[in-house]
Each structure stands twice: as C-alpha cells, then as structure tokens.
Amino acid sequence: MRVVWEAPVDDNARDYGNGAWLVGDTLVRSRYDAVTAFDAASGDRRWEYAPPGQDHVCAVGRREAGSVLLLARGGRGPGGHGCATVAALDLTTGRELWHVRRVPADLTESLTDMVAAGGGLAVLRDGDDRWVLETVRPAVQGSEALRAFDLVTGAPRWKAAVTAGCVPERVAAGERQVLAVLTCGRTELRLAAFDKADGKALWSAPLGGRPTPGTDAEVTLLSTDPVVAQVGGTAEGVPGAYLAFGENGTPLGRIESTGGHGAIPSHRPGLVAVADGRLYAAAEAKRGKEYVNRVVAFDLAKGTEVWRHDLESGRGLALEAAGGRVTVLARSLGRRHDGSEELLVLDAATGKEREARDTGADFDHKTRELAGLLTHEDAVVAVRWGWGVRPFSAYARG
C-alpha cells in the first residue's frame, strides 16, 4: 500500500473536542482549537472553522446528521466561563448555521455525549458537571436540562419530560427517538427514551448502579438503532459490558468485555463497531503461555458470539464495519514486513477472510493507539488524536 496524502502534524493537543467524520468525499476532524476539512482523495484543505474570540471547542457530537455537526464551545480551565454555546456546523462548507446559549456551571469535568445530532434534531444537555452531595452531575436539573432544536434552523422544539429526581448525563439522537443516560437519586443509572416530536418520555430501563460514588457515569451510547450502551470499561484494565435494548426498552443481549472470547479493550473506541445488528470488536485471549488476538462478532439481540477470526499478524489497531465488511488494521509482527501493519478485510456475516495484505506502512506511527479507521472508495484512512501525530493518513491499495 502506498501513502496518498497525510495531514500536517498536530501540536498543542488537548484531550477534549476531538472527533473525525467522513461526509461524502470530505474528511473532517475536530480538536480543541478548530474544525478542519480535507478532500478525501487529495488531502487538500477545503475549509477551517475556528471558534470566535477565546472560545475552545470543548465537546462535539459522536455522529453528524445530514452533513450537520453539533458542537459546544466556550472557555475551559481557570478563568473560563464554561461551554456556554452550542453551535450547528455545516460540514460541506464549514459555515456555522446557528448557535444557542446553554447553561454552564463552574466546573467542566466531563462533556462526553453532551450534544447530539440525529433525526432532524439537535439535542443538548444544559449544565456542566459539578459536585453535588459527593457525586458529579449536571448543574441544571430535571426537565430544564434536556432540550431539542431543529437541526438546520435552530428553532426550539421541546424540553424533555425527565422523570422527577433524575438528571440527564449523556444524550444521543436517532431517527426514531432521543436517548439519555439518567442518574436517578444518588446512585441509580437508567437509560431513557423520548419522543423526537415532543420530548415526552417513552420508556426507561435500568443500567445498574454508579460504579464508584463520586465518579461520573461510565456509560457510552454506541448506537441509537439498534440501541446499544457500553457500561464501564472506559479505563484500561476495567471490565465493562455492552447492553442492547429493543422496542419499549426491552433488554436484549448482554455482552461482557471479558469472557471466552478474551478481553475487549473497551477503553479504545477504535476497536469496537456496531453495524447490522451486530457488535464487532477486537479481543485478546490467552492460549497456554501465549496470547492470541482476534476479531469477534456478537449478535446484539441474543448477546451470543457469531464468529471469531484469529489474527496471525498480532495486535489489532483499529477496525471499521460497513458495507458487509469488517476492515481491520493489525500490527504485523514476525511477518514479512516486521514492524509494519497488515490490512484484513473480513466478511461481516461469516468472518471469512476476503483480503489480507502486508501494507509495508506504519499506520500507527509508533503511537500504537489509532483513534479510528475510515474507508473511502479504495483508500484506507488512519485517524489519530494527540500531540505530534498526523490526524489523517490516507493509503491506497497498490
């Protein structure tokens, strides 16, 4: 494989505001100081959006919808005024479509899943996290804390009917409903769904207790259709689980991050994907005195393993599931191109190998932590976050 283009090296990295998306033939990356777009084929810069004044991009939605990305901006750290603005950004032009004020608190601890776009809506959670009775929770309570707007115009749509005594901490927006992770009382976590038309509560389901008193809710909303939440596993070495829910919040499959399949590195989102009713993940298992790395597919409705494919090339670096294929980058140790990566393409239905090649390339640039993997036509794009790395590197099959 040959390098087609690489984005300039990043410096002065921060651990917030990071994200990457492929919109048509445009690659977009976000970090704390700017959102930048590149031509996916050539790497030419198409546009750049910089927050006005002294603002930083402090949070971005996990997914774009209709080429619109939702982001939160404002001041961070001592003397900052918090993430006081939510803006909608057109990813085809880099133009800000609209913005609205939100209620920040004195602290800005965790802004994960604070804003979301989907189903024609922009959804935001008011109030940054603060300490309340030895727990961390949003500063704005109950039905005042979760609002929705028209994604294109910014017109107010509704405030959610959050159950009394519960506080929203994570939000996601899908084509059929809006989801929120709620903290109820001091310890209980629940997943709640709201009608996208008027914000009325549809259902709620328990997620278990808060892992440790005084810590934030370790829940990640991986998918809205099907509804999949990751509970725990956000730190290295900490086990977690993947929970799927059906209509009306009916619990479906539960997949533990550690089991007969090995251990899924849940703290590395680039190694887990949801597509076509399945969860695809890289895992490491011990076989005698040695370790074997593999890709495993699970049925979300049943929580059962469908197939596994052992990697001869070693540790998985990133994977993508799309178009009936699972594309995997793995560290190629002890093979023809020692120290470079191998590209594998697996059939998503069966796990059978469709393509395998030693790339002759160093995809992870010795960081060993890719943030993600994107495919565009016949190119593979490595996504990286952090200081001293190239955010995008595009490689073509040769």
PDB file of N, CA and C in Angstrom, residues 55-123:
ATOM      1  N   ASP A  55     -12.859  31.330  22.599  1.00  0.00           N
ATOM      2  CA  ASP A  55     -13.541  30.060  22.802  1.00  0.00           C
ATOM      3  C   ASP A  55     -12.709  28.878  22.323  1.00  0.00           C
ATOM      4  N   HIS A  56     -12.935  27.731  22.954  1.00  0.00           N
ATOM      5  CA  HIS A  56     -12.409  26.445  22.510  1.00  0.00           C
ATOM      6  C   HIS A  56     -13.574  25.555  22.109  1.00  0.00           C
ATOM      7  N   VAL A  57     -13.307  24.587  21.241  1.00  0.00           N
ATOM      8  CA  VAL A  57     -14.272  23.510  21.007  1.00  0.00           C
ATOM      9  C   VAL A  57     -14.106  22.535  22.163  1.00  0.00           C
ATOM     10  N   CYS A  58     -15.083  22.500  23.063  1.00  0.00           N
ATOM     11  CA  CYS A  58     -14.916  21.653  24.242  1.00  0.00           C
ATOM     12  C   CYS A  58     -15.679  20.348  24.145  1.00  0.00           C
ATOM     13  N   ALA A  59     -16.596  20.211  23.188  1.00  0.00           N
ATOM     14  CA  ALA A  59     -17.311  18.949  23.006  1.00  0.00           C
ATOM     15  C   ALA A  59     -17.891  18.910  21.604  1.00  0.00           C
ATOM     16  N   VAL A  60     -17.952  17.706  21.028  1.00  0.00           N
ATOM     17  CA  VAL A  60     -18.567  17.507  19.711  1.00  0.00           C
ATOM     18  C   VAL A  60     -19.474  16.281  19.778  1.00  0.00           C
ATOM     19  N   GLY A  61     -20.473  16.245  18.906  1.00  0.00           N
ATOM     20  CA  GLY A  61     -21.323  15.076  18.829  1.00  0.00           C
ATOM     21  C   GLY A  61     -20.566  13.886  18.266  1.00  0.00           C
ATOM     22  N   ARG A  62     -20.966  12.689  18.641  1.00  0.00           N
ATOM     23  CA  ARG A  62     -20.290  11.492  18.133  1.00  0.00           C
ATOM     24  C   ARG A  62     -20.527  11.321  16.635  1.00  0.00           C
ATOM     25  N   ARG A  63     -21.731  11.684  16.206  1.00  0.00           N
ATOM     26  CA  ARG A  63     -22.094  11.487  14.797  1.00  0.00           C
ATOM     27  C   ARG A  63     -22.628  12.775  14.207  1.00  0.00           C
ATOM     28  N   GLU A  64     -22.386  12.956  12.905  1.00  0.00           N
ATOM     29  CA  GLU A  64     -23.034  14.041  12.185  1.00  0.00           C
ATOM     30  C   GLU A  64     -24.343  13.506  11.616  1.00  0.00           C
ATOM     31  N   ALA A  65     -25.242  14.407  11.250  1.00  0.00           N
ATOM     32  CA  ALA A  65     -26.531  14.013  10.686  1.00  0.00           C
ATOM     33  C   ALA A  65     -26.876  14.994   9.569  1.00  0.00           C
ATOM     34  N   GLY A  66     -27.117  14.470   8.372  1.00  0.00           N
ATOM     35  CA  GLY A  66     -27.427  15.349   7.261  1.00  0.00           C
ATOM     36  C   GLY A  66     -26.329  16.348   6.994  1.00  0.00           C
ATOM     37  N   SER A  67     -25.074  15.944   7.186  1.00  0.00           N
ATOM     38  CA  SER A  67     -23.893  16.802   6.994  1.00  0.00           C
ATOM     39  C   SER A  67     -23.818  17.944   8.001  1.00  0.00           C
ATOM     40  N   VAL A  68     -24.545  17.817   9.111  1.00  0.00           N
ATOM     41  CA  VAL A  68     -24.505  18.839  10.166  1.00  0.00           C
ATOM     42  C   VAL A  68     -23.906  18.233  11.432  1.00  0.00           C
ATOM     43  N   LEU A  69     -22.943  18.944  12.005  1.00  0.00           N
ATOM     44  CA  LEU A  69     -22.298  18.524  13.244  1.00  0.00           C
ATOM     45  C   LEU A  69     -22.679  19.481  14.361  1.00  0.00           C
ATOM     46  N   LEU A  70     -22.958  18.946  15.519  1.00  0.00           N
ATOM     47  CA  LEU A  70     -23.257  19.761  16.688  1.00  0.00           C
ATOM     48  C   LEU A  70     -22.019  19.823  17.575  1.00  0.00           C
ATOM     49  N   LEU A  71     -21.665  21.027  18.018  1.00  0.00           N
ATOM     50  CA  LEU A  71     -20.508  21.190  18.891  1.00  0.00           C
ATOM     51  C   LEU A  71     -20.828  22.189  19.993  1.00  0.00           C
ATOM     52  N   ALA A  72     -20.082  22.085  21.090  1.00  0.00           N
ATOM     53  CA  ALA A  72     -20.181  23.048  22.186  1.00  0.00           C
ATOM     54  C   ALA A  72     -18.866  23.801  22.255  1.00  0.00           C
ATOM     55  N   ARG A  73     -18.949  25.107  22.482  1.00  0.00           N
ATOM     56  CA  ARG A  73     -17.732  25.913  22.566  1.00  0.00           C
ATOM     57  C   ARG A  73     -17.849  26.886  23.738  1.00  0.00           C
ATOM     58  N   GLY A  74     -16.670  27.311  24.202  1.00  0.00           N
ATOM     59  CA  GLY A  74     -16.618  28.241  25.326  1.00  0.00           C
ATOM     60  C   GLY A  74     -15.264  28.196  25.978  1.00  0.00           C
ATOM     61  N   GLY A  75     -15.152  28.782  27.173  1.00  0.00           N
ATOM     62  CA  GLY A  75     -13.882  28.827  27.887  1.00  0.00           C
ATOM     63  C   GLY A  75     -13.702  27.612  28.757  1.00  0.00           C
ATOM     64  N   ARG A  76     -12.455  27.118  28.851  1.00  0.00           N
ATOM     65  CA  ARG A  76     -12.140  25.970  29.703  1.00  0.00           C
ATOM     66  C   ARG A  76     -11.056  26.374  30.684  1.00  0.00           C
ATOM     67  N   GLY A  77     -11.022  25.697  31.819  1.00  0.00           N
ATOM     68  CA  GLY A  77      -9.949  25.921  32.781  1.00  0.00           C
ATOM     69  C   GLY A  77     -10.195  27.131  33.666  1.00  0.00           C
ATOM     70  N   PRO A  78      -9.194  27.482  34.520  1.00  0.00           N
ATOM     71  CA  PRO A  78      -9.336  28.610  35.438  1.00  0.00           C
ATOM     72  C   PRO A  78      -9.643  29.901  34.678  1.00  0.00           C
ATOM     73  N   GLY A  79     -10.631  30.618  35.136  1.00  0.00           N
ATOM     74  CA  GLY A  79     -10.989  31.874  34.492  1.00  0.00           C
ATOM     75  C   GLY A  79     -11.917  31.714  33.318  1.00  0.00           C
ATOM     76  N   GLY A  80     -12.145  30.478  32.862  1.00  0.00           N
ATOM     77  CA  GLY A  80     -13.045  30.249  31.740  1.00  0.00           C
ATOM     78  C   GLY A  80     -14.491  30.362  32.172  1.00  0.00           C
ATOM     79  N   HIS A  81     -15.357  30.631  31.216  1.00  0.00           N
ATOM     80  CA  HIS A  81     -16.773  30.795  31.547  1.00  0.00           C
ATOM     81  C   HIS A  81     -17.581  29.560  31.190  1.00  0.00           C
ATOM     82  N   GLY A  82     -16.900  28.444  30.963  1.00  0.00           N
ATOM     83  CA  GLY A  82     -17.602  27.210  30.665  1.00  0.00           C
ATOM     84  C   GLY A  82     -18.059  27.136  29.220  1.00  0.00           C
ATOM     85  N   CYS A  83     -18.552  25.967  28.835  1.00  0.00           N
ATOM     86  CA  CYS A  83     -19.046  25.768  27.472  1.00  0.00           C
ATOM     87  C   CYS A  83     -20.459  26.344  27.380  1.00  0.00           C
ATOM     88  N   ALA A  84     -20.540  27.617  27.084  1.00  0.00           N
ATOM     89  CA  ALA A  84     -21.800  28.351  27.175  1.00  0.00           C
ATOM     90  C   ALA A  84     -22.544  28.451  25.856  1.00  0.00           C
ATOM     91  N   THR A  85     -22.012  27.867  24.781  1.00  0.00           N
ATOM     92  CA  THR A  85     -22.646  27.981  23.464  1.00  0.00           C
ATOM     93  C   THR A  85     -22.653  26.628  22.769  1.00  0.00           C
ATOM     94  N   VAL A  86     -23.765  26.286  22.153  1.00  0.00           N
ATOM     95  CA  VAL A  86     -23.861  25.121  21.271  1.00  0.00           C
ATOM     96  C   VAL A  86     -24.110  25.632  19.864  1.00  0.00           C
ATOM     97  N   ALA A  87     -23.359  25.113  18.904  1.00  0.00           N
ATOM     98  CA  ALA A  87     -23.459  25.574  17.522  1.00  0.00           C
ATOM     99  C   ALA A  87     -23.634  24.396  16.573  1.00  0.00           C
ATOM    100  N   ALA A  88     -24.335  24.646  15.464  1.00  0.00           N
ATOM    101  CA  ALA A  88     -24.505  23.656  14.396  1.00  0.00           C
ATOM    102  C   ALA A  88     -23.613  24.059  13.234  1.00  0.00           C
ATOM    103  N   LEU A  89     -22.806  23.116  12.769  1.00  0.00           N
ATOM    104  CA  LEU A  89     -21.821  23.401  11.731  1.00  0.00           C
ATOM    105  C   LEU A  89     -22.132  22.586  10.482  1.00  0.00           C
ATOM    106  N   ASP A  90     -22.211  23.249   9.331  1.00  0.00           N
ATOM    107  CA  ASP A  90     -22.409  22.579   8.047  1.00  0.00           C
ATOM    108  C   ASP A  90     -21.063  22.018   7.601  1.00  0.00           C
ATOM    109  N   LEU A  91     -20.931  20.690   7.556  1.00  0.00           N
ATOM    110  CA  LEU A  91     -19.645  20.073   7.244  1.00  0.00           C
ATOM    111  C   LEU A  91     -19.306  20.108   5.758  1.00  0.00           C
ATOM    112  N   THR A  92     -20.222  20.535   4.910  1.00  0.00           N
ATOM    113  CA  THR A  92     -19.903  20.677   3.497  1.00  0.00           C
ATOM    114  C   THR A  92     -19.239  22.016   3.197  1.00  0.00           C
ATOM    115  N   THR A  93     -19.486  23.008   4.049  1.00  0.00           N
ATOM    116  CA  THR A  93     -18.954  24.355   3.805  1.00  0.00           C
ATOM    117  C   THR A  93     -18.124  24.911   4.951  1.00  0.00           C
ATOM    118  N   GLY A  94     -18.285  24.356   6.162  1.00  0.00           N
ATOM    119  CA  GLY A  94     -17.622  24.913   7.325  1.00  0.00           C
ATOM    120  C   GLY A  94     -18.349  26.107   7.911  1.00  0.00           C
ATOM    121  N   ARG A  95     -19.545  26.374   7.441  1.00  0.00           N
ATOM    122  CA  ARG A  95     -20.311  27.538   7.890  1.00  0.00           C
ATOM    123  C   ARG A  95     -21.143  27.185   9.119  1.00  0.00           C
ATOM    124  N   GLU A  96     -21.141  28.086  10.092  1.00  0.00           N
ATOM    125  CA  GLU A  96     -21.989  27.912  11.265  1.00  0.00           C
ATOM    126  C   GLU A  96     -23.420  28.276  10.898  1.00  0.00           C
ATOM    127  N   LEU A  97     -24.331  27.331  11.051  1.00  0.00           N
ATOM    128  CA  LEU A  97     -25.721  27.555  10.673  1.00  0.00           C
ATOM    129  C   LEU A  97     -26.466  28.365  11.728  1.00  0.00           C
ATOM    130  N   TRP A  98     -26.220  28.067  12.975  1.00  0.00           N
ATOM    131  CA  TRP A  98     -26.878  28.770  14.072  1.00  0.00           C
ATOM    132  C   TRP A  98     -26.179  28.407  15.372  1.00  0.00           C
ATOM    133  N   HIS A  99     -26.461  29.165  16.413  1.00  0.00           N
ATOM    134  CA  HIS A  99     -25.960  28.806  17.734  1.00  0.00           C
ATOM    135  C   HIS A  99     -26.955  29.242  18.789  1.00  0.00           C
ATOM    136  N   VAL A 100     -26.859  28.611  19.953  1.00  0.00           N
ATOM    137  CA  VAL A 100     -27.769  28.892  21.054  1.00  0.00           C
ATOM    138  C   VAL A 100     -26.978  28.862  22.350  1.00  0.00           C
ATOM    139  N   ARG A 101     -27.404  29.668  23.307  1.00  0.00           N
ATOM    140  CA  ARG A 101     -26.743  29.679  24.605  1.00  0.00           C
ATOM    141  C   ARG A 101     -27.178  28.483  25.439  1.00  0.00           C
ATOM    142  N   ARG A 102     -26.292  27.994  26.260  1.00  0.00           N
ATOM    143  CA  ARG A 102     -26.607  26.948  27.212  1.00  0.00           C
ATOM    144  C   ARG A 102     -26.126  27.371  28.595  1.00  0.00           C
ATOM    145  N   VAL A 103     -26.548  26.633  29.608  1.00  0.00           N
ATOM    146  CA  VAL A 103     -26.214  26.987  30.990  1.00  0.00           C
ATOM    147  C   VAL A 103     -24.994  26.193  31.433  1.00  0.00           C
ATOM    148  N   PRO A 104     -23.838  26.827  31.558  1.00  0.00           N
ATOM    149  CA  PRO A 104     -22.662  26.117  32.078  1.00  0.00           C
ATOM    150  C   PRO A 104     -22.585  26.288  33.591  1.00  0.00           C
ATOM    151  N   ALA A 105     -21.799  25.433  34.235  1.00  0.00           N
ATOM    152  CA  ALA A 105     -21.544  25.541  35.673  1.00  0.00           C
ATOM    153  C   ALA A 105     -20.121  26.024  35.890  1.00  0.00           C
ATOM    154  N   ASP A 106     -19.665  25.992  37.136  1.00  0.00           N
ATOM    155  CA  ASP A 106     -18.325  26.469  37.439  1.00  0.00           C
ATOM    156  C   ASP A 106     -17.249  25.508  36.961  1.00  0.00           C
ATOM    157  N   LEU A 107     -17.576  24.216  36.933  1.00  0.00           N
ATOM    158  CA  LEU A 107     -16.613  23.198  36.522  1.00  0.00           C
ATOM    159  C   LEU A 107     -16.986  22.635  35.165  1.00  0.00           C
ATOM    160  N   THR A 108     -16.007  22.104  34.465  1.00  0.00           N
ATOM    161  CA  THR A 108     -16.240  21.470  33.175  1.00  0.00           C
ATOM    162  C   THR A 108     -15.503  20.146  33.189  1.00  0.00           C
ATOM    163  N   GLU A 109     -16.021  19.190  33.944  1.00  0.00           N
ATOM    164  CA  GLU A 109     -15.299  17.948  34.159  1.00  0.00           C
ATOM    165  C   GLU A 109     -15.405  17.001  32.968  1.00  0.00           C
ATOM    166  N   SER A 110     -16.609  16.607  32.622  1.00  0.00           N
ATOM    167  CA  SER A 110     -16.799  15.641  31.550  1.00  0.00           C
ATOM    168  C   SER A 110     -17.901  16.114  30.626  1.00  0.00           C
ATOM    169  N   LEU A 111     -17.568  16.271  29.334  1.00  0.00           N
ATOM    170  CA  LEU A 111     -18.551  16.744  28.373  1.00  0.00           C
ATOM    171  C   LEU A 111     -18.869  15.675  27.341  1.00  0.00           C
ATOM    172  N   THR A 112     -18.564  14.424  27.666  1.00  0.00           N
ATOM    173  CA  THR A 112     -18.838  13.337  26.741  1.00  0.00           C
ATOM    174  C   THR A 112     -20.336  13.208  26.497  1.00  0.00           C
ATOM    175  N   ASP A 113     -20.723  13.092  25.220  1.00  0.00           N
ATOM    176  CA  ASP A 113     -22.129  12.917  24.843  1.00  0.00           C
ATOM    177  C   ASP A 113     -23.018  14.017  25.414  1.00  0.00           C
ATOM    178  N   MET A 114     -22.509  15.238  25.447  1.00  0.00           N
ATOM    179  CA  MET A 114     -23.294  16.361  25.932  1.00  0.00           C
ATOM    180  C   MET A 114     -24.187  16.945  24.845  1.00  0.00           C
ATOM    181  N   VAL A 115     -23.788  16.786  23.585  1.00  0.00           N
ATOM    182  CA  VAL A 115     -24.571  17.252  22.446  1.00  0.00           C
ATOM    183  C   VAL A 115     -24.698  16.113  21.445  1.00  0.00           C
ATOM    184  N   ALA A 116     -25.795  16.105  20.675  1.00  0.00           N
ATOM    185  CA  ALA A 116     -26.013  15.042  19.703  1.00  0.00           C
ATOM    186  C   ALA A 116     -26.900  15.555  18.578  1.00  0.00           C
ATOM    187  N   ALA A 117     -26.683  15.019  17.369  1.00  0.00           N
ATOM    188  CA  ALA A 117     -27.485  15.362  16.199  1.00  0.00           C
ATOM    189  C   ALA A 117     -28.049  14.087  15.595  1.00  0.00           C
ATOM    190  N   GLY A 118     -29.313  14.134  15.185  1.00  0.00           N
ATOM    191  CA  GLY A 118     -29.929  12.974  14.551  1.00  0.00           C
ATOM    192  C   GLY A 118     -31.422  13.139  14.417  1.00  0.00           C
ATOM    193  N   GLY A 119     -32.006  12.523  13.399  1.00  0.00           N
ATOM    194  CA  GLY A 119     -33.443  12.578  13.218  1.00  0.00           C
ATOM    195  C   GLY A 119     -33.982  13.978  13.011  1.00  0.00           C
ATOM    196  N   GLY A 120     -33.158  14.864  12.434  1.00  0.00           N
ATOM    197  CA  GLY A 120     -33.584  16.242  12.212  1.00  0.00           C
ATOM    198  C   GLY A 120     -33.509  17.124  13.437  1.00  0.00           C
ATOM    199  N   LEU A 121     -32.953  16.595  14.532  1.00  0.00           N
ATOM    200  CA  LEU A 121     -32.885  17.337  15.788  1.00  0.00           C
ATOM    201  C   LEU A 121     -31.447  17.598  16.216  1.00  0.00           C
ATOM    202  N   ALA A 122     -31.274  18.694  16.934  1.00  0.00           N
ATOM    203  CA  ALA A 122     -30.064  18.970  17.695  1.00  0.00           C
ATOM    204  C   ALA A 122     -30.460  18.893  19.162  1.00  0.00           C
ATOM    205  N   VAL A 123     -29.798  18.033  19.922  1.00  0.00           N
ATOM    206  CA  VAL A 123     -30.151  17.811  21.320  1.00  0.00           C
ATOM    207  C   VAL A 123     -28.969  18.202  22.196  1.00  0.00           C
TER     208      VAL A 123
END
